[in-house]
Amino acid sequence: MAMNGARATGKSLFIAVLIKQLDELLAKVPTTVTAADASTHETYSRVYEKPLFESRGLMAPTGIFKTDAAYQSQPLIFSLGNLKGRLRYLVIRDVAGEDMENLPVDTRPLAFLAHADAVFFMFDPLAVPEISARVQDLIPGQLTLGGSPDTVLTNLLRIVGNSNPRLAVILSKFDAMHELRNVDDVQWQSIMSNSGAAFLRDPSMETAYYQEDDGRLLHHEVHSLLHKLGASKLVRTLENPVRGQPIDYRYFVVSALGESPSGEVVSARGIAPFRCLDPLKWVLSSTGAI
Ligand SMILES: Nc1nc2c(ncn2[C@@H]2O[C@H](COP(=O)(O)OP(=O)(O)OP(=O)(O)O)[C@@H](O)[C@H]2O)c(=O)[nH]1
Ligand SMILES: [Mg+2]
């Protein structure tokens, strides 16, 4: 799987949390998630695990290819042990949002996007001015904001060309959306306090298989949310891509942290991931691994 999205959409923090959650989930099977080579072990622990789980801080922006080719050129490879009678590996590529907002002249280093089983495209609701204005009194302001998701999606589709990786379109930092139930806005309040909504509950750690009905419900809820967030251009691009060939996409919501960080530190109450495994379970079930 390959990450994608504008700057500061939460890609790298998501990877850090995803591996921990996957290990916890696969304990049900039971198997474990382990780094499959020395470089994965070193990179995961230095770039992802230590800053978040030991220093309780955030991560530096992922370096662009030109300046950080060394660690970008190595994918993270994890062994998932024996799943359904076969040894399985999860290969993850992170990207710098900066590279996706302004494609490098030579896009060959990004060619892996076309060959992935799935691309995880992150959309940051806090980059929508209406949302950040509504929650500004409730959560600490965010230090950096990324560029336009429409530009990134167009760039992504250009690189992917005629290949057809599954595309998980993920509304990230969903904890900030949950805060909307406390704002002085009747519409948002009622949407975000709908106790029947799939985006308010998290069954992702309950089963070691993908729950298709729950996934489909969530997909339709996020589709409406994206319209409400003013992302109808994104929705139209997905529904009717310029290349003609349909995209196999599904909408998700995740929160890696579960609560907004304040400045450069995560909440003193700790990290409470929300629905982080859903998109991965969708892909693993499509490849027959779970
Ligand atoms: N509220 C909230 N904020 C988050 C969450 N995940 C990430 N953030 C915020 O988003 C910032 C960027 O997160 P990163 O994971 O580094 O973003 P990225 O997409 O990897 O960014 P680039 O590497 O620059 O492309 C963090 O420093 C946090 O402030 C989340 O789950 N909830
Ligand atoms: Mg990053």
XYZ file of C-alpha atoms and ligand atoms in Angstrom:
323
model
C 0.000 0.000 0.000
C 1.150 3.511 -0.760
C 0.237 6.668 1.110
C -0.925 9.802 -0.631
C -2.363 13.219 0.140
C -1.361 16.833 0.605
C 1.137 18.035 3.251
C 0.193 17.533 6.902
C -2.851 15.376 6.178
C -1.648 12.817 8.744
C -0.028 10.154 6.543
C 3.070 9.445 8.617
C 1.323 9.430 12.005
C -1.208 7.038 10.497
C 1.556 4.577 9.508
C 3.050 4.724 13.007
C -0.295 3.856 14.587
C -1.393 1.388 11.898
C 1.444 -1.055 12.613
C 0.653 -1.107 16.347
C -3.047 -1.641 15.714
C -2.432 -4.340 13.128
C -0.230 -6.243 15.540
C -2.962 -6.031 18.155
C -5.609 -7.231 15.707
C -3.559 -10.110 14.316
C -3.086 -11.403 17.865
C -6.623 -12.746 17.367
C -5.469 -14.966 14.456
C -2.935 -15.437 16.186
C 0.168 -14.103 14.465
C 2.444 -11.082 14.834
C 3.631 -8.145 12.774
C 7.426 -7.981 12.567
C 9.836 -5.941 10.467
C 10.933 -8.175 7.616
C 14.357 -6.595 7.151
C 16.887 -4.530 9.063
C 16.158 -1.310 7.200
C 12.424 -1.534 8.003
C 13.239 -2.142 11.651
C 15.574 0.844 11.772
C 13.351 3.241 9.789
C 10.099 2.334 11.525
C 11.577 2.725 14.967
C 13.530 5.927 14.227
C 11.078 7.814 12.003
C 7.679 6.578 13.174
C 7.709 4.760 16.510
C 10.135 6.729 18.701
C 8.853 10.266 18.028
C 5.246 9.281 18.718
C 5.319 6.472 21.268
C 8.474 7.366 23.208
C 8.901 11.132 22.906
C 5.100 11.645 22.782
C 5.624 14.201 20.069
C 4.756 14.580 16.408
C 6.826 13.863 13.347
C 8.822 16.088 11.074
C 7.313 16.504 7.600
C 8.397 13.663 5.333
C 11.366 14.788 3.233
C 10.959 15.288 -0.496
C 12.652 12.845 -2.841
C 15.368 15.209 -3.923
C 16.718 15.769 -0.433
C 15.717 12.593 1.360
C 16.113 9.929 -1.290
C 17.891 7.639 1.144
C 14.977 6.669 3.336
C 12.256 7.341 0.793
C 13.697 4.806 -1.625
C 13.325 1.987 0.912
C 9.805 0.695 1.471
C 8.764 -0.541 4.903
C 8.296 -4.316 4.708
C 6.476 -6.138 7.492
C 5.906 -9.842 7.822
C 2.351 -10.676 8.871
C 3.151 -14.344 9.491
C 0.988 -17.107 8.141
C -2.456 -15.881 7.082
C -4.877 -18.270 5.391
C -2.150 -20.797 4.716
C 0.399 -18.443 3.195
C 3.204 -16.222 4.412
C 2.086 -12.635 3.883
C 3.986 -9.363 3.749
C 2.751 -5.812 4.001
C 4.824 -3.321 2.030
C 4.242 0.356 2.833
C 5.460 3.430 0.984
C 5.089 6.831 2.605
C 5.319 9.947 0.464
C 5.965 13.607 1.148
C 2.818 15.666 0.649
C 5.115 18.324 -0.763
C 6.102 16.012 -3.639
C 2.449 15.285 -4.411
C 1.424 18.951 -4.337
C 4.249 19.895 -6.730
C 5.247 16.846 -8.709
C 9.004 16.562 -9.220
C 10.138 16.962 -12.838
C 11.197 13.338 -12.845
C 8.225 11.353 -11.510
C 9.903 7.949 -11.867
C 10.614 7.664 -8.116
C 6.826 7.826 -7.599
C 6.095 5.014 -10.062
C 5.372 2.645 -7.160
C 1.971 4.334 -6.861
C 0.864 2.644 -10.077
C 1.929 -0.791 -8.839
C 0.420 -0.721 -5.362
C -2.509 -2.964 -4.389
C -3.965 0.144 -2.797
C -3.306 3.842 -2.463
C -4.465 5.545 0.739
C -5.457 9.100 -0.138
C -5.810 11.311 2.948
C -8.122 14.310 3.099
C -7.674 16.719 6.037
C -10.973 18.227 7.231
C -9.041 20.893 9.178
C -7.785 22.269 5.871
C -11.399 23.225 5.107
C -11.686 26.842 6.361
C -15.316 26.379 7.502
C -14.358 23.451 9.737
C -11.212 24.954 11.227
C -13.150 28.157 11.993
C -15.925 26.180 13.719
C -13.578 24.168 15.951
C -10.936 26.844 16.594
C -12.107 27.497 20.154
C -12.311 23.797 20.985
C -9.002 22.431 19.742
C -5.501 23.891 19.586
C -4.664 25.340 16.185
C -2.595 23.234 13.842
C 0.865 24.417 12.908
C 0.961 23.507 9.204
C -1.796 23.101 6.673
C -1.457 21.278 3.386
C -2.416 22.367 -0.113
C -5.391 21.501 -2.279
C -6.586 17.885 -2.236
C -7.934 18.335 -5.782
C -4.448 19.103 -7.102
C -3.004 16.099 -5.296
C -5.692 13.762 -6.608
C -5.164 15.003 -10.165
C -1.395 14.483 -9.795
C -1.958 11.041 -8.333
C -4.237 9.977 -11.188
C -1.646 11.241 -13.657
C 1.041 9.039 -12.141
C -1.234 6.030 -11.798
C -2.159 6.280 -15.492
C -3.974 3.209 -16.721
C -3.172 0.968 -13.780
C -5.941 0.432 -11.312
C -4.837 0.323 -7.673
C -7.712 0.397 -5.202
C -8.099 3.853 -3.776
C -9.062 4.362 -0.140
C -10.168 7.987 0.222
C -9.707 8.722 3.892
C -11.056 11.616 5.927
C -8.216 11.922 8.468
C -8.051 13.649 11.904
C -11.632 12.573 12.447
C -11.364 13.466 16.150
C -11.624 17.096 14.997
C -14.888 16.277 13.198
C -16.191 14.637 16.377
C -15.677 18.002 18.109
C -18.315 19.505 15.842
C -20.994 18.087 18.108
C -19.971 20.755 20.614
C -20.075 23.766 18.315
C -22.712 26.408 18.091
C -24.139 25.224 14.773
C -27.387 23.295 14.718
C -26.668 21.452 11.476
C -23.195 20.205 12.350
C -24.290 19.458 15.894
C -27.087 17.194 14.754
C -24.958 15.440 12.101
C -22.182 14.687 14.554
C -24.489 13.550 17.373
C -26.385 11.000 15.263
C -25.837 7.953 17.423
C -26.747 5.607 14.562
C -23.921 6.892 12.338
C -21.103 4.509 11.430
C -18.592 7.370 11.621
C -19.243 7.667 15.354
C -18.439 4.069 16.289
C -15.348 1.965 15.762
C -15.765 -1.788 15.241
C -12.402 -2.092 13.408
C -10.615 -3.946 16.225
C -13.465 -6.369 16.900
C -13.039 -8.805 14.023
C -10.027 -9.995 12.065
C -12.030 -9.746 8.832
C -13.458 -6.770 6.933
C -17.115 -6.037 7.668
C -18.500 -5.245 4.237
C -21.904 -3.968 5.416
C -20.365 -1.598 7.962
C -17.844 -0.481 5.329
C -20.540 0.257 2.784
C -22.601 2.235 5.281
C -19.560 4.301 6.239
C -18.758 4.870 2.546
C -22.159 6.452 1.929
C -22.002 8.565 5.083
C -18.591 9.961 4.136
C -19.835 10.639 0.616
C -22.480 12.993 2.081
C -19.979 14.497 4.528
C -17.583 15.352 1.695
C -20.317 17.303 -0.072
C -21.032 19.136 3.172
C -17.291 19.871 3.478
C -17.300 21.509 0.066
C -15.265 18.719 -1.518
C -17.699 18.050 -4.334
C -14.986 18.523 -6.962
C -13.021 15.681 -5.368
C -16.139 13.511 -5.366
C -16.815 14.269 -9.024
C -13.226 13.473 -10.014
C -13.554 10.089 -8.324
C -16.940 9.339 -9.838
C -16.053 10.461 -13.311
C -12.265 10.443 -13.776
C -10.849 12.121 -16.878
C -9.034 8.976 -17.939
C -12.437 7.346 -18.593
C -11.679 4.079 -16.824
C -13.523 3.891 -13.469
C -11.598 4.068 -10.181
C -12.143 1.341 -7.599
C -12.471 3.603 -4.567
C -14.080 3.587 -1.133
C -14.418 6.290 1.544
C -13.120 5.899 5.105
C -12.606 7.971 8.248
C -9.637 7.651 10.609
C -8.087 9.412 13.554
C -4.558 8.278 14.355
C -4.347 10.233 17.596
C -7.967 10.312 18.765
C -7.451 13.809 20.089
C -5.822 16.979 18.781
C -2.197 17.465 19.728
C -1.321 20.745 21.369
C 1.655 22.282 19.617
C 4.224 19.545 19.110
C 3.026 17.141 21.833
C 0.252 14.564 21.830
C -2.524 14.787 24.392
C -1.535 13.972 27.966
C -4.400 11.486 27.951
C -2.532 9.406 25.347
C -3.279 8.106 21.877
C -6.682 6.588 21.075
C -6.786 5.570 17.410
C -10.174 5.543 15.668
C -11.037 3.233 12.711
C -7.383 3.170 11.571
C -7.458 -0.455 10.464
C -10.547 -0.193 8.236
C -8.838 0.793 4.982
C -6.127 -1.806 5.479
C -8.670 -4.536 6.243
C -10.512 -3.591 3.052
C -7.313 -4.180 1.059
C -6.210 -7.306 2.930
C -9.611 -8.867 2.361
C -9.433 -8.037 -1.355
C -6.082 -9.816 -1.655
C -7.389 -12.795 0.313
C -5.029 -12.307 3.274
C -7.874 -11.984 5.790
N -6.298 16.190 15.480
C -5.475 15.372 14.845
N -4.376 15.875 14.254
C -3.577 15.040 13.586
C -3.834 13.631 13.486
N -2.865 13.070 12.729
C -2.046 14.065 12.369
N -2.451 15.267 12.898
C -1.822 16.591 12.740
O -1.301 16.692 11.438
C 0.085 16.980 11.461
C 0.795 16.305 10.324
O 0.831 14.897 10.494
P 1.841 14.005 9.636
O 1.441 12.580 9.841
O 3.236 14.361 9.900
O 1.421 14.487 8.170
P 1.966 13.979 6.755
O 0.747 13.787 5.904
O 2.865 12.813 6.910
O 2.731 15.267 6.227
P 3.955 15.330 5.152
O 4.978 14.350 5.598
O 4.410 16.739 5.176
O 3.361 14.981 3.826
C 0.548 16.502 12.827
O 1.692 17.202 13.215
C -0.652 16.784 13.691
O -0.652 18.117 14.125
C -5.001 13.129 14.138
O -5.326 11.936 14.130
N -5.776 14.045 14.799
Mg 4.832 12.513 6.455
